[in-house]
Tab-separated table of C-alpha atoms and ligand atoms in Angstrom:
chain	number	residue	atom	x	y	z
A	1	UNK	CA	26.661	71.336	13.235
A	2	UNK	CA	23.043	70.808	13.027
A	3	UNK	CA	22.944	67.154	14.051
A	4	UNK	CA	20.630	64.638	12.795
A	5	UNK	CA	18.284	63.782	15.727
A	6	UNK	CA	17.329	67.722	15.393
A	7	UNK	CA	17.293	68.290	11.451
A	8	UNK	CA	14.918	64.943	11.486
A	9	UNK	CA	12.575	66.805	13.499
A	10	UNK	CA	11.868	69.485	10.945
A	11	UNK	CA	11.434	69.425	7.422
A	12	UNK	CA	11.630	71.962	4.445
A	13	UNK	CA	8.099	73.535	3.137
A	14	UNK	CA	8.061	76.314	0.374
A	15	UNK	CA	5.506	78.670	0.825
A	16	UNK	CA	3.238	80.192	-1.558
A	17	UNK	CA	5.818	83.186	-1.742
A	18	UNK	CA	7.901	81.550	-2.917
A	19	UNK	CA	10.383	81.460	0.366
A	20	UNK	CA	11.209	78.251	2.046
A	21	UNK	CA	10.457	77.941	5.822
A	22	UNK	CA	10.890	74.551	8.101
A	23	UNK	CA	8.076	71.972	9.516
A	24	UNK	CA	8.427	71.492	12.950
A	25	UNK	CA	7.486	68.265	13.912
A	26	UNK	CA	8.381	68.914	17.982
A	27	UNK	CA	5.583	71.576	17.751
A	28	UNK	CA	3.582	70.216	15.061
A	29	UNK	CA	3.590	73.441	13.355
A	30	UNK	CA	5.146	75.294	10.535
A	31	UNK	CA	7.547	78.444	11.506
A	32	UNK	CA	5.580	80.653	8.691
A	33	UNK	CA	2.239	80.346	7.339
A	34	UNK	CA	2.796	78.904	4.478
A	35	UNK	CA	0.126	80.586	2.979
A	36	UNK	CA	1.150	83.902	3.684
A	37	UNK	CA	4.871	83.199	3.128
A	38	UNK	CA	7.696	83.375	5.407
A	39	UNK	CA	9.355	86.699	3.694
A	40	UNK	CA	5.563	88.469	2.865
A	41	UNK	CA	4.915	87.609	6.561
A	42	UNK	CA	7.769	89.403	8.065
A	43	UNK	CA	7.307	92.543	6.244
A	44	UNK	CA	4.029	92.640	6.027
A	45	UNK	CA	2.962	91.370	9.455
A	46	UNK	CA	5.978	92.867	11.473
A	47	UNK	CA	8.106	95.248	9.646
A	48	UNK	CA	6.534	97.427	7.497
A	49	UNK	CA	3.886	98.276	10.305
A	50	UNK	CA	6.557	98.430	12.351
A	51	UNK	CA	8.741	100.979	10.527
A	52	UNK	CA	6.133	102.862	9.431
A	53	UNK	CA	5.556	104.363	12.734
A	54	UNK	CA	9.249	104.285	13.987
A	55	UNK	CA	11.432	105.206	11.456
A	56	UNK	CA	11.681	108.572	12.181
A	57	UNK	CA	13.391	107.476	15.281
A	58	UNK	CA	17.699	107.336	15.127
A	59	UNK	CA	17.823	104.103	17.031
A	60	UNK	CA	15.639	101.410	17.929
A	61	UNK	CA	15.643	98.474	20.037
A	62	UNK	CA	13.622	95.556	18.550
A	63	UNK	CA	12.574	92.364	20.748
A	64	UNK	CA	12.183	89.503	18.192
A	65	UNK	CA	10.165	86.304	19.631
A	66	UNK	CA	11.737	83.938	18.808
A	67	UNK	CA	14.969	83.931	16.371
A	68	UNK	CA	13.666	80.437	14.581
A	69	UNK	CA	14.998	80.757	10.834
A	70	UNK	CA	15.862	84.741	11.770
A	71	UNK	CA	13.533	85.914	9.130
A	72	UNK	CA	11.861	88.808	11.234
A	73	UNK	CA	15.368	90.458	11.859
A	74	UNK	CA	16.816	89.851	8.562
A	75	UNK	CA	13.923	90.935	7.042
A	76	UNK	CA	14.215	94.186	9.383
A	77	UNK	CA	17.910	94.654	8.150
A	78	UNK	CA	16.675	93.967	4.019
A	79	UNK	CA	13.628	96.885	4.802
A	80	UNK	CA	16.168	99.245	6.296
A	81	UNK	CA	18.831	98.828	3.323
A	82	UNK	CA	16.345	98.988	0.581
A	83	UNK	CA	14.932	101.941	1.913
A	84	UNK	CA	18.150	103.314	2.622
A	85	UNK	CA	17.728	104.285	6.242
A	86	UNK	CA	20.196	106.178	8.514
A	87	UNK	CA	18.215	104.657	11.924
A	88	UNK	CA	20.283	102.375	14.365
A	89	UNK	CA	18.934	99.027	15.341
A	90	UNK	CA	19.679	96.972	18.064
A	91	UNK	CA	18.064	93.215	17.781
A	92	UNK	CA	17.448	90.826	21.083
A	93	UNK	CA	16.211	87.484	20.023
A	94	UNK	CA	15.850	84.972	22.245
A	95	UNK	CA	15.641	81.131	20.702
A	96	UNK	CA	16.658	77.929	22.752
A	97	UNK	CA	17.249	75.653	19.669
A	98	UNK	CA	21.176	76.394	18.901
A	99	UNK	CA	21.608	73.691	16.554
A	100	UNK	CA	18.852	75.642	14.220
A	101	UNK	CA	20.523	78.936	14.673
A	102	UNK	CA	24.243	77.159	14.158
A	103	UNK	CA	22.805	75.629	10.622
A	104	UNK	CA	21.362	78.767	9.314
A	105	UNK	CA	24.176	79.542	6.994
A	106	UNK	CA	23.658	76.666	4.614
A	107	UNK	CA	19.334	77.522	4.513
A	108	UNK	CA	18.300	78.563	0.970
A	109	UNK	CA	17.267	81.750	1.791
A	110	UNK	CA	15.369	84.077	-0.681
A	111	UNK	CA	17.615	86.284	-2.959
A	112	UNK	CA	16.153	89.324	-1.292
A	113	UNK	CA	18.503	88.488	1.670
A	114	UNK	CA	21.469	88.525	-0.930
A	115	UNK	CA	22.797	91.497	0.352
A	116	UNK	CA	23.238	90.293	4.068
A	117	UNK	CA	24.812	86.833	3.347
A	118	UNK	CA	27.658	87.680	5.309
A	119	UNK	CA	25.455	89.075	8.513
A	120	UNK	CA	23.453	85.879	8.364
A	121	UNK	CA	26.843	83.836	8.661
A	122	UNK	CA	28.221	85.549	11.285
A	123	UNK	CA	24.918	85.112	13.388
A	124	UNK	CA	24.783	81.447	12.483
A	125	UNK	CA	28.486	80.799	13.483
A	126	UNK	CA	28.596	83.383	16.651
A	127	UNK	CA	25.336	84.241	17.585
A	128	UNK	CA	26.105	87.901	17.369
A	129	UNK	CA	26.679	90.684	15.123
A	130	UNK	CA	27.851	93.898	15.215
A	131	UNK	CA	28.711	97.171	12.959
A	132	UNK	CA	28.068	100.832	12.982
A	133	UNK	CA	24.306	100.229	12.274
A	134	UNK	CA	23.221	97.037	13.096
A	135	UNK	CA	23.892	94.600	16.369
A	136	UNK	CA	21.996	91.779	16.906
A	137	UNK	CA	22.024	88.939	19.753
A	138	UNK	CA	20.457	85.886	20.110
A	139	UNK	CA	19.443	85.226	23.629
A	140	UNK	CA	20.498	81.513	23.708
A	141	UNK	CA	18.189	79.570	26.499
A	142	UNK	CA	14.387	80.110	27.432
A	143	UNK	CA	12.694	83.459	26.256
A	144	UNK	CA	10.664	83.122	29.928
A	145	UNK	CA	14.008	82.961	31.770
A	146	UNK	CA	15.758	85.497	29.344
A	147	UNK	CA	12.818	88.334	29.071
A	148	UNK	CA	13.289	89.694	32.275
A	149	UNK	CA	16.910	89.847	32.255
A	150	UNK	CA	17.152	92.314	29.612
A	151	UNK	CA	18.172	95.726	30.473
A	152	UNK	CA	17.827	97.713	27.321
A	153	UNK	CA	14.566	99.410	27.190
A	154	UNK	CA	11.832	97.976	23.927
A	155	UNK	CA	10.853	99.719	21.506
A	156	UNK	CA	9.198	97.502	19.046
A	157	UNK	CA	8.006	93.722	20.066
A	158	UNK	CA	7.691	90.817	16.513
A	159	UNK	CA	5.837	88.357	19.108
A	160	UNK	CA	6.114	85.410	16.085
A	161	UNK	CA	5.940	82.431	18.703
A	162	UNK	CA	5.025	79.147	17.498
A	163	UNK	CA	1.273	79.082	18.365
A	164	UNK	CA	-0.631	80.031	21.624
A	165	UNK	CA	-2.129	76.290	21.308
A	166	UNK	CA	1.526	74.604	20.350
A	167	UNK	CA	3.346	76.820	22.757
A	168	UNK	CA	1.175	78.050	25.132
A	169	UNK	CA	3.967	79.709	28.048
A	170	UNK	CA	4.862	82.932	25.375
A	171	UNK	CA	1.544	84.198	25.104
A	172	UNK	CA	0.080	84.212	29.049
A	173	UNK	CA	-0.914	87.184	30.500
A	174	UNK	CA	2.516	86.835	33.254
A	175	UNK	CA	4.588	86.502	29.699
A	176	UNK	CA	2.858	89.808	28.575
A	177	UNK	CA	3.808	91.123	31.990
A	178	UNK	CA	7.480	90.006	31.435
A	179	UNK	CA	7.279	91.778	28.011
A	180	UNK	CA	5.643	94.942	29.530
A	181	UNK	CA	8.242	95.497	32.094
A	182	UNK	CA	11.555	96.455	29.381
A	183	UNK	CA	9.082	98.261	27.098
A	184	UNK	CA	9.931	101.795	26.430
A	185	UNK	CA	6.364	104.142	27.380
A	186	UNK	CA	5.412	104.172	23.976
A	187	UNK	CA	6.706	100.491	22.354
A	188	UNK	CA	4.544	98.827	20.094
A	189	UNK	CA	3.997	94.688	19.377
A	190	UNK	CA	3.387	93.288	15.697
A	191	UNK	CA	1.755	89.648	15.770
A	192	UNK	CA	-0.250	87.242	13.688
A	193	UNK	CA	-2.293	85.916	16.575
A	194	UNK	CA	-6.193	87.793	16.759
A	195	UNK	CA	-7.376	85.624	19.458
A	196	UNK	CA	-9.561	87.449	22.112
A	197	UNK	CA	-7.143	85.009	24.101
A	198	UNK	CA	-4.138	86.985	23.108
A	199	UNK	CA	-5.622	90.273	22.332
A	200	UNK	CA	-7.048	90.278	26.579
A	201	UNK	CA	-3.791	89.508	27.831
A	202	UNK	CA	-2.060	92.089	25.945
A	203	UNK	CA	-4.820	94.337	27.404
A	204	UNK	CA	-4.499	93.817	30.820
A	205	UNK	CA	-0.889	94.872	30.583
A	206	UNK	CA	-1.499	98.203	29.333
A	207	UNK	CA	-1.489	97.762	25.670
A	208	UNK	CA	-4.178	99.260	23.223
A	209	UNK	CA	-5.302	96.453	20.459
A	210	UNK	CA	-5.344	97.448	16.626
A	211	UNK	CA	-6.466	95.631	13.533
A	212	UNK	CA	-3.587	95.647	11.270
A	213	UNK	CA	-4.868	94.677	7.437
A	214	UNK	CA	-2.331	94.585	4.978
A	215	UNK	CA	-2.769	93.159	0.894
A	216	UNK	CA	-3.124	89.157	0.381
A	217	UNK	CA	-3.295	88.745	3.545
A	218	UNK	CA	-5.191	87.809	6.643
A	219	UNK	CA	-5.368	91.032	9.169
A	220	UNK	CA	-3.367	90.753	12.474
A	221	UNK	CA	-2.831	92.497	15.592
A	222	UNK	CA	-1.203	95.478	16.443
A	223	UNK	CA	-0.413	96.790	20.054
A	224	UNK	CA	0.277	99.887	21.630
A	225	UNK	CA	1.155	101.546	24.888
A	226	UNK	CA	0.187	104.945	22.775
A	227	UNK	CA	-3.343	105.621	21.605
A	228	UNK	CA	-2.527	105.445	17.394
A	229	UNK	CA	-4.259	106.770	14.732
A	230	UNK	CA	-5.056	103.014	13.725
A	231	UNK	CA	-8.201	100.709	13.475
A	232	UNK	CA	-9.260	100.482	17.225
A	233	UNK	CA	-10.262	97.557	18.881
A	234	UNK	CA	-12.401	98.712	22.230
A	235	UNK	CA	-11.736	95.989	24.592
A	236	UNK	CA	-14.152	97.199	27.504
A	237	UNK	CA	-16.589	96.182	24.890
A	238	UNK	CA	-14.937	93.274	23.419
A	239	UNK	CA	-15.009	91.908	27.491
A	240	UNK	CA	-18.980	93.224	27.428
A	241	UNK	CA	-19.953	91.262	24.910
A	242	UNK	CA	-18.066	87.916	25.337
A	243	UNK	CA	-17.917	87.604	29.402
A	244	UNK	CA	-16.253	84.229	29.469
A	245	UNK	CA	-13.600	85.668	27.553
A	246	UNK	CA	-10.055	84.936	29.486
A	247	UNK	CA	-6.347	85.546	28.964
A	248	UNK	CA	-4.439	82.606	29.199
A	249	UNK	CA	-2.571	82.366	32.460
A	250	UNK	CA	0.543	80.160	33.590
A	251	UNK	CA	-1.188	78.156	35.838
A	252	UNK	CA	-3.477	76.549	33.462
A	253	UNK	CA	-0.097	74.770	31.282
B	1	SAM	C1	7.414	80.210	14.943
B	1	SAM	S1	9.111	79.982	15.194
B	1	SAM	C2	9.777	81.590	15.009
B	1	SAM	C3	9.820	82.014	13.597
B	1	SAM	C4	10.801	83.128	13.382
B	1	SAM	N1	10.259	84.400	13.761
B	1	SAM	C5	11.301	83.132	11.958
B	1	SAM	O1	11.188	84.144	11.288
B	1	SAM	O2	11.784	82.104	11.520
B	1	SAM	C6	9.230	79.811	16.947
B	1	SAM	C7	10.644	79.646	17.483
B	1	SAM	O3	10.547	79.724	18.910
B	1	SAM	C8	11.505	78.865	19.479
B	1	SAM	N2	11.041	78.657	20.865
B	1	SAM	C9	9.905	78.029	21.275
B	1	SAM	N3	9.748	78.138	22.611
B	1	SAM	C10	10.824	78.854	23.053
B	1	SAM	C11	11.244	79.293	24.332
B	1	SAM	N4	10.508	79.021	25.433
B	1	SAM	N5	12.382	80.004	24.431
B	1	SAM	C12	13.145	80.274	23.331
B	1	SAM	N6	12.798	79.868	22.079
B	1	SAM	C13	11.647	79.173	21.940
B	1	SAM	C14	11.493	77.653	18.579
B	1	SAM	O4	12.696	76.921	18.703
B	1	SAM	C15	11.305	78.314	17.202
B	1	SAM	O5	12.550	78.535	16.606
């Protein structure tokens, strides 16, 4: 049950999509921009870039920061029906608010997630789900103590944090690190942050920053281990021409 104390902390918004996401007043912050939209966001931001350059692939593991209102993986599962792909797909989210997970299967989610009604209860009520095609976990507790217990190797990375100002701890350069260390050699990371904050400590770890533009929308950040065939960011330069620039670091929260 999602009890009071927590449902009083967040509230409703609709988005200009059309697709509802939640307020949260413990990090001041929506979980979407509701400008963007909560459903446009996912596949725009993190799926469709995503699965453009993986879907050739038979399986994939996907790291999804954090679960939140799940909208990243069941957006992922919605892409993968409609277009009517074979590929495997094996979902770690980690999220330490249970009581938002647990309520899940009474949020009025857009029709386009019709179809998976029944995955979307089965998460909410057991925190897992599993069939021939699909399993997906929620890593119950704190991504930062979770992360580096994983063992699968990472192919794909949705880093859809709360902010690197609200929530500072998943977007340091040790985070990255933690991140880095279960990636497969060539996984890629979708996110909405295009901080030179962000972008550095992603960097320093061994990815390769891209622009990522995509229609009625602000462009994002891509990340590679792999040199792509993508708009190129030069960092060396970036650092050249904006010396104070610095990754953030634990230390400093
Ligand atoms: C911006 S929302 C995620 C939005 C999500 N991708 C979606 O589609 O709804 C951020 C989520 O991170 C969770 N969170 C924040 N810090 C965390 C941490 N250290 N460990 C696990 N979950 C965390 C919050 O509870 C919240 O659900």
């Amino acid at each position: 049950m999602y009890d009071e104390c927590l449902r009083s902390q967040k509230e409703i918004v609709l988005c200009e999509d059309g697709t509802n996401t939640l307020y949260s007043k413990e990090f001041d912050e929506p979980y979407h921009s509701t400008k963007d939209g909560a459903l446009h966001e996912s596949l725009e931001k993190h799926v469709k870039p995503s699965f453009s350059l993986k879907k050739e692939k038979e399986q994939l593991i996907i790291l999804d920061i954090c679960f939140g209102l799940g909208y990243n993986t069941f957006a992922t599962l919605y892409y993968i029906k409609k277009q009517k792909l074979s590929i495997k797909v094996h979902i770690l989210s980690p999220e330490f608010d249970e009581g938002l997970v647990r309520s899940l299967d009474t949020f009025d989610y857009p029709k386009e997630f019709e179809s998976i009604r029944s995955i979307i209860q089965d998460i909410s009520q057991n925190l897992y789900y599993e069939d021939e095609q699909f399993k997906i976990e929620i890593l119950l507790g704190d991504a930062r103590k979770s992360i580096p217990k994983i063992k699968e190797k990472i192919d794909i990375i949705y880093q859809d944090a709360f902010s690197p100002a609200h929530n500072p701890l998943l977007w340091t350069t040790e985070y990255f690190k933690d991140v880095r260390a279960i990636c497969e050699e060539d996984a890629i990371l979708t996110t909405y942050s295009t901080a030179a904050a962000i972008r550095l400590g992603l960097y320093e770890n061994g990815f390769l920053i891209f622009v990522h533009r995509a229609e009625m929308m602000r462009y994002s950040t891509f990340a590679s281990l792999k040199m792509l065939d993508l708009e190129y960011i030069d960092m060396e330069l970036k650092k050249e021409r904006n010396p104070t620039a610095r990754s953030m670091k634990d230390r400093d929260f």
